[in-house]
Amino acid sequence: MTRRGMLLKLGILLNGAAGLVLAVPIVRYLLSPVLRERKPGYESWLSLGPIAQYPAGQTRLATFQSPNSHPGDGLTADIPCWVRNIDGRKFQVFAINCAHLGCPVRWFPQSGLFLCPCHGGAYYSDGSRASGPPERGLFEYSYKLDRGKLLIDAGEMPTAGAPSANLTNISGGNSPCV
Amino acid sequence: MRLIRNVGAWLDARLQLAAPIRETLQHRVPSRTASWAYVFGSAALTVFGLQLVTGILLALVYTPSAGEAWSSLQILNHQVTLGWFIRALHGWGSNFMLAIVLLHLAEVFLFGAYKFPRELTWVVGILLLLLTLGMAFTGQVLRFDQDAYWGLGIGASISSRIPVLGPWIVKLLLGGPIIAGATLSRFFALHVFVIPGSLILFVGLHLLLVLKLGINDWPMPGRVVRRATYLKEYHELTERDGVPFVPGAVAKDLVFSGAILLALVLCALLFGPFGPGGQPDPAIIQTAPRPDFFFLWLYAVLSLLPPSLETPVLLIGPAIALAVLVGLPFFSGEGEKSWQRRPIAVLAILLVAVSLGTFTHMAIRAPWSPAMDAWSGDPIPPRYLRNHTALERQGAAFFQAKQCRNCHAVGGSGGERGPALDTVAVHLTHDQLVRQVIQGGGNMPAYGKNLSPAETTALVAFLETLYPAGQAPARDASRDAIGANQ
């Protein structure tokens, strides 16, 4: 093998090695949203304010600041959810996102239904599916009551394919809430 | 004059580009390709050029931050001199570009231009279509209004259904676990660097292929493409019946591109910029998100598919469509080019056009979405209340108050999710009405829990008055029989 041929091979080898050395951190950087997952604070107990804000027997809109928000997020850091105070002691907290494709559902107290403006999904007051394209009930956050405050366990946007681990699946199919 | 010529000669002595440029401009093309059917590619390129210019102009003012993007668009619309016009040009340019690219695709398909030896040109063209659609979607996100915010939610929800990888893809798409600043930043990077860069690269490759392989000859019925002989035949055709591209064929391209640009300016002047709509505040839920025009058909498909078919169609449908489009020149690379001898090709284009047109038309009306404010906005027509009992009128009040109107039209106004109820008493008896209201079914929620017996009685009493003059309401024959027996 000539000296020039050796040098060429060495050059290719060096550049290949440099490419690998660069590719690993670049790929890790790109995958950061996935790799960051499950670090402390990803899912947190967040306050929705004093329980007194949610009268018994009613369903009200509440907002909480996402535990994953950053200074530049503006209004998008404040995530809405529906709080149902069943009887003064038991609660249900529903994600705002329709279980079909994530549009914001609206509560109609008169007919006791959540309606979705996008594709027409409808849910009963307990979050179970009433009609339309959704294949399941609304996503529900786990909650706890602590010193007169309502706390929910929230972190990521719930989606049909990936309801967060801390969300309960409401069964009940087609039956109206009982 | 002599100075210019001298400078030109000095430059060319170093660059040595004049000869290849002249050769490129004057390459011979079949004379019949100087046709109005062959102007869409150059028009798409022209509009793309305008998009690059207006896009850079917008980037001078636009702030790609979730907290400030929306207000920077307001500044563009209202404070920067002619900012609204540049936004309008860019928005309309997007619509024009997609429309022209689709026409170009249809024309190339109908004229058999994808056949041997232009397979790669077609495949690169498909890639360019996908990139153009990507530009349209990411551009809609950069508008960062309510439609953009919830549109991202829909995108994330669709991606989440991909088996196994779904949750990770959602996070990569959003740049984190929620729609927020990181989401806008990555869509900005896609819209401004990644996709336009790829577009420039692949448009260059597309043009190079057109130059190397020659523009598609005018398809003649009976002139069949064969791999063994086509190149020789094409060469003979351009020798025998060819004209130089400049000035022979370029005139119609120029005229059409100019007309398109003027039409674009006219649209921008007359109709102005698109949005932005409401602020991207997720807590404002009084919103009905809608996608931009070229994605409306998808919105309709997502509403009309049976729930159980949705995920398979969403995940497998695009893969099949892409496989068919990319595979087309490889399993149909020879044979007739003329659309007059390819009835299935013509039917396929018609089918796709009619389907997309129908879905888009339906999505503009969106009959599947409840009319969220019909219950408080559209009164019951007085003629439906005249000469009615107090119970029936009370039922009409419940009909409004219980949001029945959001899904059921009466007197021509209200939602269209359920059937209009102007003649419901002709179709359903008293008992059937009670059952339908209480138990729901047929895509209607059950109201048993939310109506007291008195409310149900009043509501059904009102519904029973809804039949046209001269037509009898439905009656239960078995009841008649029992009544006759008593």
XYZ file of C-alpha atoms in Angstrom:
664
model
C 0.000 0.000 0.000
C 1.308 3.443 -0.918
C 1.754 6.233 1.572
C -0.939 8.307 -0.150
C -3.401 5.410 0.023
C -2.681 4.978 3.727
C -3.193 8.688 4.318
C -6.521 8.621 2.449
C -7.729 5.682 4.546
C -6.578 7.395 7.716
C -8.435 10.568 6.658
C -11.663 8.661 6.029
C -11.273 6.834 9.350
C -10.637 10.048 11.279
C -13.632 11.816 9.739
C -15.824 8.779 10.361
C -14.765 8.732 14.001
C -15.401 12.469 14.304
C -18.836 11.935 12.722
C -19.694 9.293 15.306
C -18.398 11.414 18.172
C -20.605 14.269 16.938
C -23.625 12.115 16.067
C -24.112 10.701 19.572
C -24.566 14.054 21.353
C -26.633 15.419 18.419
C -29.048 12.491 18.538
C -29.251 12.702 22.344
C -29.935 16.446 22.043
C -32.729 15.802 19.531
C -34.242 13.100 21.758
C -34.154 15.375 24.797
C -37.993 15.683 25.030
C -38.175 11.888 25.343
C -35.104 11.347 27.540
C -36.159 14.083 29.991
C -39.189 11.997 30.848
C -39.798 10.721 34.403
C -37.325 13.016 36.051
C -38.446 14.460 39.413
C -41.107 17.112 38.927
C -42.330 15.759 35.601
C -45.648 14.795 37.145
C -46.488 16.841 40.210
C -49.274 17.452 42.663
C -50.642 20.803 41.582
C -53.106 22.953 43.477
C -56.405 23.927 41.889
C -57.136 26.278 44.788
C -59.448 26.056 47.814
C -62.200 23.451 47.673
C -64.699 26.219 48.421
C -64.308 27.368 44.792
C -66.063 24.219 43.656
C -69.638 24.050 44.975
C -71.077 20.617 45.599
C -73.039 19.173 42.698
C -71.446 21.490 40.158
C -68.770 21.247 37.478
C -66.447 24.214 37.056
C -63.484 25.163 34.869
C -60.140 25.449 36.655
C -56.617 26.148 35.432
C -53.266 25.052 36.721
C -49.740 25.914 35.706
C -47.977 23.029 34.013
C -45.047 21.688 36.075
C -43.097 21.552 32.810
C -43.575 25.170 31.792
C -40.804 27.611 30.974
C -40.594 31.418 31.026
C -41.283 31.801 27.288
C -44.460 29.756 27.296
C -46.827 32.704 27.778
C -50.473 31.754 28.071
C -49.856 28.166 26.990
C -48.418 27.297 30.431
C -51.874 27.585 32.017
C -53.737 24.351 31.372
C -57.480 24.216 31.927
C -59.416 21.256 33.363
C -62.970 20.528 34.530
C -63.571 19.977 38.252
C -66.724 18.104 39.233
C -67.652 18.242 42.886
C -69.920 15.227 43.176
C -71.233 15.589 46.718
C -68.894 17.857 48.644
C -66.555 15.005 49.512
C -65.876 13.192 46.287
C -64.441 14.908 43.220
C -63.655 14.165 39.609
C -61.129 16.225 37.640
C -61.290 15.818 33.867
C -58.704 16.827 31.272
C -59.938 19.557 28.938
C -58.915 17.457 25.926
C -61.518 15.388 24.134
C -60.506 11.720 24.178
C -60.994 11.667 20.394
C -58.436 14.179 19.085
C -57.750 16.572 21.926
C -60.069 19.530 21.224
C -61.370 21.455 24.260
C -64.657 20.012 25.571
C -67.278 22.388 26.976
C -69.555 21.651 29.918
C -73.287 22.313 29.555
C -74.840 22.127 33.044
C -78.417 22.353 31.715
C -78.183 19.109 29.784
C -75.415 17.641 31.924
C -73.140 16.979 28.954
C -69.616 17.752 27.870
C -69.678 18.583 24.140
C -66.686 18.779 21.820
C -66.807 21.494 19.114
C -64.512 19.689 16.679
C -65.994 16.350 15.682
C -69.034 16.249 17.966
C -67.971 13.944 20.807
C -70.303 14.013 23.847
C -69.737 12.823 27.431
C -71.999 12.484 30.463
C -71.383 14.467 33.641
C -69.236 11.657 35.101
C -66.976 11.780 32.047
C -68.204 8.543 30.473
C -68.733 8.489 26.725
C -72.211 9.514 25.560
C -71.925 9.632 21.770
C -69.798 10.633 18.829
C -66.352 9.562 17.636
C -64.539 9.177 21.015
C -63.957 5.522 21.874
C -63.682 6.135 25.615
C -64.605 8.560 28.382
C -62.786 11.783 29.244
C -59.274 11.530 30.682
C -59.381 11.918 34.458
C -56.645 13.231 36.746
C -55.949 11.609 40.118
C -56.774 14.057 42.903
C -56.337 14.472 46.632
C -57.565 16.948 49.211
C -54.936 18.579 51.359
C -55.633 21.235 54.011
C -58.734 22.501 52.251
C -57.120 22.533 48.806
C -57.788 20.379 45.778
C -54.638 18.891 44.269
C -54.290 16.956 41.024
C -51.458 14.861 39.679
C -50.686 16.292 36.264
C -47.803 16.757 33.879
C -48.264 15.862 30.256
C -51.017 16.459 27.752
C -53.210 13.330 27.703
C -53.740 11.784 24.268
C -55.791 8.868 23.014
C -52.754 6.685 22.422
C -50.918 7.742 25.563
C -53.157 8.613 28.472
C -50.683 9.521 31.184
C -49.974 6.840 33.786
C -51.634 9.004 36.388
C -54.901 9.257 34.513
C -57.775 6.926 35.207
C -59.720 5.378 32.387
C -63.421 5.944 32.932
C -65.369 2.920 31.873
C -69.102 2.827 31.591
C -69.486 2.631 27.829
C -72.805 3.810 26.613
C -74.648 3.860 29.894
C -75.698 7.179 31.340
C -74.075 8.024 34.611
C -75.818 6.451 37.548
C -22.720 49.776 -22.868
C -19.180 48.796 -23.596
C -18.419 48.969 -19.849
C -21.172 46.467 -19.083
C -19.922 44.175 -21.816
C -16.374 44.438 -20.493
C -17.459 43.681 -16.918
C -19.498 40.765 -18.229
C -16.540 39.399 -20.161
C -14.282 39.828 -17.109
C -16.725 37.952 -14.899
C -17.263 35.165 -17.408
C -13.545 34.674 -17.890
C -13.512 33.695 -14.224
C -16.923 32.105 -13.633
C -17.237 30.440 -17.047
C -20.992 30.165 -16.671
C -22.268 31.945 -19.797
C -21.848 28.966 -22.106
C -23.599 26.356 -19.884
C -26.413 28.828 -19.092
C -26.926 29.570 -22.788
C -26.876 25.874 -23.564
C -29.445 25.183 -20.815
C -31.779 27.948 -21.929
C -31.635 26.910 -25.554
C -31.904 23.141 -25.115
C -34.368 21.717 -27.592
C -37.808 20.640 -26.440
C -40.568 19.002 -28.530
C -42.506 21.864 -30.102
C -45.895 20.692 -28.822
C -44.706 20.986 -25.219
C -44.937 24.743 -25.661
C -48.460 24.309 -24.339
C -50.754 25.827 -21.717
C -50.859 22.380 -20.116
C -47.124 22.581 -19.339
C -47.040 25.769 -17.297
C -47.802 24.560 -13.742
C -44.291 23.510 -12.735
C -42.781 26.889 -13.576
C -45.696 28.675 -11.870
C -45.131 26.637 -8.692
C -41.461 27.628 -8.801
C -42.415 31.296 -9.226
C -44.789 31.239 -6.247
C -42.158 29.382 -4.195
C -39.728 32.209 -4.961
C -42.291 34.748 -3.759
C -42.838 32.669 -0.577
C -39.102 32.764 0.127
C -39.026 36.555 -0.239
C -42.198 37.255 1.788
C -41.153 34.657 4.371
C -37.812 36.408 4.963
C -39.648 39.752 5.172
C -42.030 38.358 7.822
C -39.137 36.864 9.794
C -37.782 40.417 10.230
C -40.684 41.160 12.584
C -42.161 37.825 13.721
C -41.156 36.626 17.205
C -41.037 32.820 17.447
C -41.951 32.720 21.134
C -45.156 31.232 22.524
C -45.615 34.297 24.699
C -45.126 36.842 21.935
C -45.804 35.278 18.512
C -49.477 36.244 18.537
C -48.802 39.880 19.442
C -46.001 40.129 16.884
C -48.575 39.152 14.232
C -50.866 41.899 15.523
C -47.948 44.327 15.145
C -47.431 43.073 11.584
C -51.116 43.488 10.823
C -51.635 46.902 12.376
C -48.375 48.747 13.036
C -45.733 47.800 10.496
C -46.258 49.651 7.192
C -47.871 47.188 4.772
C -47.132 44.355 7.198
C -50.680 43.116 6.605
C -49.997 42.998 2.864
C -46.819 40.923 3.219
C -48.713 38.544 5.561
C -51.564 38.356 3.033
C -49.122 37.621 0.191
C -47.474 34.857 2.226
C -50.800 33.315 3.302
C -52.349 33.443 -0.153
C -49.034 32.352 -1.649
C -49.288 29.190 0.442
C -52.771 28.434 -0.888
C -51.758 29.230 -4.467
C -48.631 27.079 -4.223
C -50.529 24.060 -2.929
C -53.242 24.460 -5.574
C -50.679 24.765 -8.393
C -48.622 21.828 -7.087
C -51.778 19.673 -7.028
C -52.705 20.759 -10.580
C -49.132 20.004 -11.662
C -49.400 16.531 -10.133
C -52.736 15.843 -11.850
C -51.394 17.059 -15.201
C -48.194 14.994 -14.939
C -50.263 11.935 -14.007
C -52.783 12.377 -16.832
C -50.045 13.016 -19.414
C -48.087 9.918 -18.345
C -45.008 12.028 -17.647
C -44.035 9.772 -14.741
C -43.261 6.849 -17.083
C -39.801 5.735 -18.194
C -37.276 7.387 -17.911
C -38.776 10.033 -15.612
C -39.506 7.800 -12.579
C -37.100 9.627 -10.295
C -38.460 13.021 -11.356
C -41.910 11.814 -10.231
C -40.634 10.419 -6.919
C -38.832 13.681 -6.156
C -42.049 15.482 -7.133
C -44.020 13.427 -4.579
C -41.436 14.386 -1.978
C -41.877 18.043 -2.977
C -45.663 17.697 -2.526
C -45.138 16.308 0.987
C -42.695 19.102 1.799
C -45.193 21.688 0.506
C -47.922 20.190 2.700
C -45.416 20.271 5.575
C -44.834 23.972 4.918
C -48.597 24.614 4.952
C -49.085 22.782 8.277
C -46.055 24.281 10.027
C -47.019 27.712 8.699
C -50.470 27.347 10.230
C -48.759 26.560 13.567
C -46.582 29.704 13.353
C -49.779 31.781 13.234
C -50.024 30.588 16.848
C -53.660 31.382 17.483
C -56.357 29.131 18.941
C -56.646 27.121 15.716
C -52.887 26.545 15.755
C -52.877 25.532 19.434
C -55.689 23.004 19.140
C -54.471 21.906 15.693
C -51.248 20.860 17.410
C -53.351 18.969 19.949
C -55.047 17.113 17.092
C -51.658 16.380 15.485
C -50.376 15.057 18.814
C -53.495 12.947 19.357
C -53.167 11.385 15.895
C -49.443 10.693 16.407
C -50.135 9.167 19.819
C -52.056 6.355 18.140
C -48.962 4.982 16.406
C -48.344 1.655 18.147
C -45.459 1.471 20.657
C -43.662 4.627 19.504
C -46.723 6.934 19.790
C -45.978 8.559 23.167
C -42.374 9.308 22.197
C -43.390 10.738 18.836
C -45.853 13.056 20.592
C -43.085 14.395 22.831
C -40.705 14.823 19.898
C -43.446 16.652 17.971
C -44.316 18.974 20.845
C -40.754 19.330 22.132
C -42.000 18.326 25.578
C -45.007 16.968 27.409
C -47.348 19.900 26.571
C -47.987 22.343 23.742
C -45.847 25.316 24.744
C -42.863 27.487 23.822
C -40.679 24.548 22.828
C -43.388 23.426 20.371
C -43.466 26.761 18.566
C -39.652 26.921 18.483
C -39.335 23.579 16.752
C -42.088 24.330 14.269
C -40.338 27.624 13.538
C -37.092 25.734 12.878
C -38.967 23.320 10.603
C -40.846 26.044 8.715
C -37.905 28.409 8.293
C -34.828 26.168 8.014
C -35.426 22.450 7.620
C -38.321 22.239 5.148
C -37.429 25.241 2.943
C -33.829 23.991 2.827
C -35.046 20.577 1.706
C -37.426 22.224 -0.770
C -34.622 24.224 -2.378
C -32.443 21.123 -2.577
C -35.121 18.893 -4.086
C -36.536 21.581 -6.411
C -32.978 21.841 -7.742
C -32.807 18.078 -8.213
C -36.281 18.060 -9.829
C -35.202 20.749 -12.332
C -31.918 19.003 -13.025
C -33.806 15.792 -13.840
C -36.189 17.681 -16.164
C -33.183 19.140 -17.978
C -31.228 15.878 -18.164
C -34.135 13.690 -19.269
C -35.971 16.288 -21.344
C -39.488 17.536 -20.818
C -42.239 14.987 -21.362
C -43.270 14.795 -25.030
C -46.896 15.562 -25.826
C -48.743 12.263 -25.346
C -50.203 10.940 -28.596
C -52.678 8.044 -28.493
C -50.849 5.050 -29.884
C -47.329 6.366 -29.204
C -46.331 3.756 -26.660
C -43.414 4.050 -24.205
C -40.959 1.143 -24.388
C -37.811 1.069 -22.306
C -35.769 -0.274 -25.210
C -36.674 2.403 -27.727
C -38.008 5.462 -25.874
C -34.743 7.417 -25.462
C -33.919 7.077 -29.177
C -37.458 8.080 -30.196
C -37.432 11.115 -27.883
C -34.072 12.229 -29.246
C -35.333 11.916 -32.828
C -38.479 13.863 -31.930
C -36.537 16.790 -30.498
C -34.218 16.788 -33.492
C -37.051 16.615 -36.023
C -39.685 18.746 -34.334
C -37.874 20.576 -31.542
C -37.684 24.248 -30.611
C -35.204 25.926 -28.260
C -36.758 26.266 -24.755
C -35.939 30.005 -24.872
C -37.707 31.625 -26.607
C -39.773 28.800 -28.094
C -41.514 27.348 -25.024
C -40.860 29.822 -22.247
C -43.394 32.439 -23.410
C -46.480 30.636 -22.095
C -44.697 29.861 -18.806
C -43.914 33.546 -18.410
C -47.457 34.667 -19.218
C -49.022 32.144 -16.833
C -46.589 32.869 -13.984
C -47.193 36.601 -14.374
C -50.972 36.090 -14.359
C -50.715 33.889 -11.245
C -48.607 36.472 -9.443
C -51.118 39.217 -10.310
C -54.031 37.028 -9.163
C -52.149 36.370 -5.932
C -51.586 40.100 -5.357
C -55.270 40.718 -6.086
C -56.364 38.079 -3.546
C -53.987 39.521 -0.957
C -55.337 43.037 -1.563
C -59.007 42.041 -1.611
C -59.111 39.434 1.151
C -56.169 40.426 3.338
C -54.110 38.267 5.660
C -55.295 35.096 7.425
C -55.883 35.739 11.091
C -54.480 35.424 13.577
C -57.610 34.174 15.339
C -58.068 34.224 19.103
C -55.088 34.262 21.466
C -53.438 30.870 22.061
C -54.835 30.699 25.599
C -55.914 27.102 26.279
C -58.213 28.356 29.030
C -60.413 30.129 26.441
C -62.530 27.149 25.546
C -65.212 29.078 23.664
C -63.576 28.053 20.423
C -64.265 25.732 17.532
C -60.863 24.921 16.021
C -60.777 24.531 12.247
C -57.810 23.637 10.040
C -56.740 25.713 7.046
C -58.428 25.141 3.674
C -56.132 22.425 2.348
C -56.540 20.278 5.471
C -60.329 20.619 5.690
C -60.866 17.308 3.857
C -58.902 15.551 6.609
C -61.080 17.222 9.251
C -64.144 15.801 7.463
C -62.631 12.311 7.208
C -61.827 12.322 10.936
C -65.425 13.239 11.721
C -67.096 10.792 9.374
C -65.058 7.617 9.877
C -66.572 5.037 12.232
C -64.582 5.241 15.497
C -63.250 1.703 15.204
C -61.836 2.349 11.711
C -60.220 5.638 12.580
C -56.843 4.502 13.875
C -56.231 1.894 11.121
C -57.225 4.367 8.401
C -55.124 7.164 9.916
C -52.052 5.015 10.295
C -52.273 2.682 7.292
C -54.048 5.003 4.822
C -51.187 7.472 4.345
C -48.670 4.605 4.040
C -50.755 2.964 1.295
C -51.307 6.265 -0.517
C -47.600 7.005 -0.415
C -46.676 3.497 -1.555
C -49.083 3.773 -4.518
C -47.786 7.210 -5.507
C -44.097 6.303 -5.207
C -44.591 2.870 -6.745
C -46.654 4.120 -9.699
C -43.802 4.701 -12.203
C -42.285 1.331 -11.312
C -45.324 -0.844 -11.964
C -46.663 1.359 -14.764
C -43.446 2.618 -16.326
C -44.266 1.662 -19.918
C -47.236 1.774 -22.272
C -49.690 4.444 -23.352
C -49.156 7.982 -22.140
C -52.233 9.639 -23.550
C -55.123 10.077 -21.121
C -57.434 9.244 -24.020
C -56.205 5.645 -23.813
C -56.041 5.508 -19.998
C -59.633 5.614 -18.726
C -58.692 4.303 -15.264
C -56.194 7.131 -14.813
C -58.881 9.673 -15.730
C -61.385 8.034 -13.398
C -58.808 7.921 -10.584
C -58.146 11.660 -10.895
C -61.889 12.385 -11.036
C -62.534 10.171 -8.014
C -59.793 11.830 -5.958
C -60.890 15.321 -7.025
C -64.570 14.687 -6.314
C -63.777 13.044 -2.959
C -61.478 15.817 -1.793
C -63.938 18.432 -3.066
C -66.898 16.798 -1.312
C -65.034 16.375 1.982
C -63.824 19.984 1.827
C -67.317 21.236 1.055
C -68.738 19.252 3.971
C -65.997 20.480 6.318
C -66.912 24.105 5.574
C -70.411 23.394 6.932
C -69.228 20.814 9.496
C -72.697 19.307 10.105
C -71.144 16.831 12.591
C -70.156 19.569 15.037
C -72.806 20.647 17.535
C -73.786 24.324 17.102
C -72.491 25.230 20.545
C -74.573 28.411 20.978
C -77.755 27.472 19.097
C -79.615 26.830 22.375
C -79.134 30.415 23.502
C -78.965 32.073 20.089
C -81.687 30.688 17.823
C -85.266 31.189 19.075
C -88.046 28.684 18.343
C -90.008 30.038 15.331
C -93.292 31.593 16.598
C -95.361 29.423 14.238
C -94.272 26.368 16.255
C -95.776 27.881 19.409
C -99.063 29.286 18.139
C -102.276 27.733 19.539
C -100.296 25.391 21.751
C -101.061 24.365 25.310
C -99.033 25.645 28.242
C -97.440 22.185 28.591
C -96.304 22.159 24.967
C -94.840 25.669 25.272
C -93.052 24.647 28.442
C -91.677 21.718 26.444
C -90.365 24.172 23.828
C -88.613 26.059 26.640
C -86.968 22.813 27.794
C -86.083 22.047 24.180
C -83.998 25.238 24.189
C -82.708 25.104 27.770
C -81.511 21.500 27.551
C -79.404 22.293 24.461
C -81.410 19.949 22.214
C -81.068 22.719 19.633
C -77.260 22.371 19.563
C -77.667 19.137 17.607
C -81.226 19.362 16.217
C -82.345 22.145 13.863
C -85.890 23.477 14.029
C -87.227 25.966 11.479
C -83.944 25.807 9.557
C -81.594 26.880 12.357
C -79.667 24.906 14.946
C -77.104 22.119 14.862
C -77.041 19.407 12.224
C -75.408 16.642 14.244
C -78.811 14.990 14.725
C -81.755 15.101 12.326
C -83.856 18.278 11.996
C -86.990 17.831 14.097
C -89.546 19.857 12.101
C -91.414 16.667 11.169
C -90.313 14.361 13.985
C -93.893 13.623 15.105
C -94.583 12.067 11.705
C -91.821 9.511 12.240
C -91.943 8.745 15.970
C -94.906 7.928 18.206
C -95.281 9.272 21.735
C -93.667 6.190 23.272
C -90.811 6.191 20.775
C -90.115 9.858 21.508
C -89.999 9.197 25.257
C -87.681 6.241 24.731
C -85.356 8.196 22.442
C -85.111 11.135 24.844
C -84.521 9.032 27.950
C -82.321 6.281 26.547
C -80.690 8.053 23.612
C -79.030 5.769 21.092
C -78.301 6.149 17.390
C -75.489 8.523 18.326
C -77.636 10.553 20.733
C -76.765 10.821 24.435
C -79.325 9.514 26.950
C -81.091 12.291 28.830
C -82.771 10.086 31.430
C -80.563 11.364 34.236
C -80.821 15.014 33.308
C -84.567 15.395 32.744
C -87.192 15.070 35.473
C -90.340 13.118 34.538
C -92.231 16.415 34.299
C -89.593 17.883 31.985
C -89.657 14.794 29.773
C -93.466 14.933 29.579
C -93.403 18.595 28.547
C -90.562 18.087 26.056
C -92.291 15.145 24.384
C -95.598 17.056 24.328
C -93.805 19.773 22.342
C -92.094 17.293 20.014
C -95.478 15.690 19.268
C -96.693 18.996 17.791
C -93.899 18.965 15.205
C -95.642 17.706 12.085
C -96.502 19.584 8.906
C -100.036 20.734 8.110
C -101.923 18.119 6.114
C -99.836 15.229 7.425
C -100.977 13.029 10.315
C -98.636 12.431 13.272
C -97.396 8.889 13.810
C -99.649 6.762 15.991
C -99.206 3.440 17.657
C -101.516 0.927 15.951
C -101.350 -1.455 18.927
C -102.686 1.279 21.206
C -105.553 1.796 18.779
C -106.278 -1.911 18.923
C -106.324 -1.938 22.724
C -108.516 1.150 22.711
C -110.903 -0.573 20.288
C -111.068 -3.634 22.546
C -111.969 -1.667 25.615
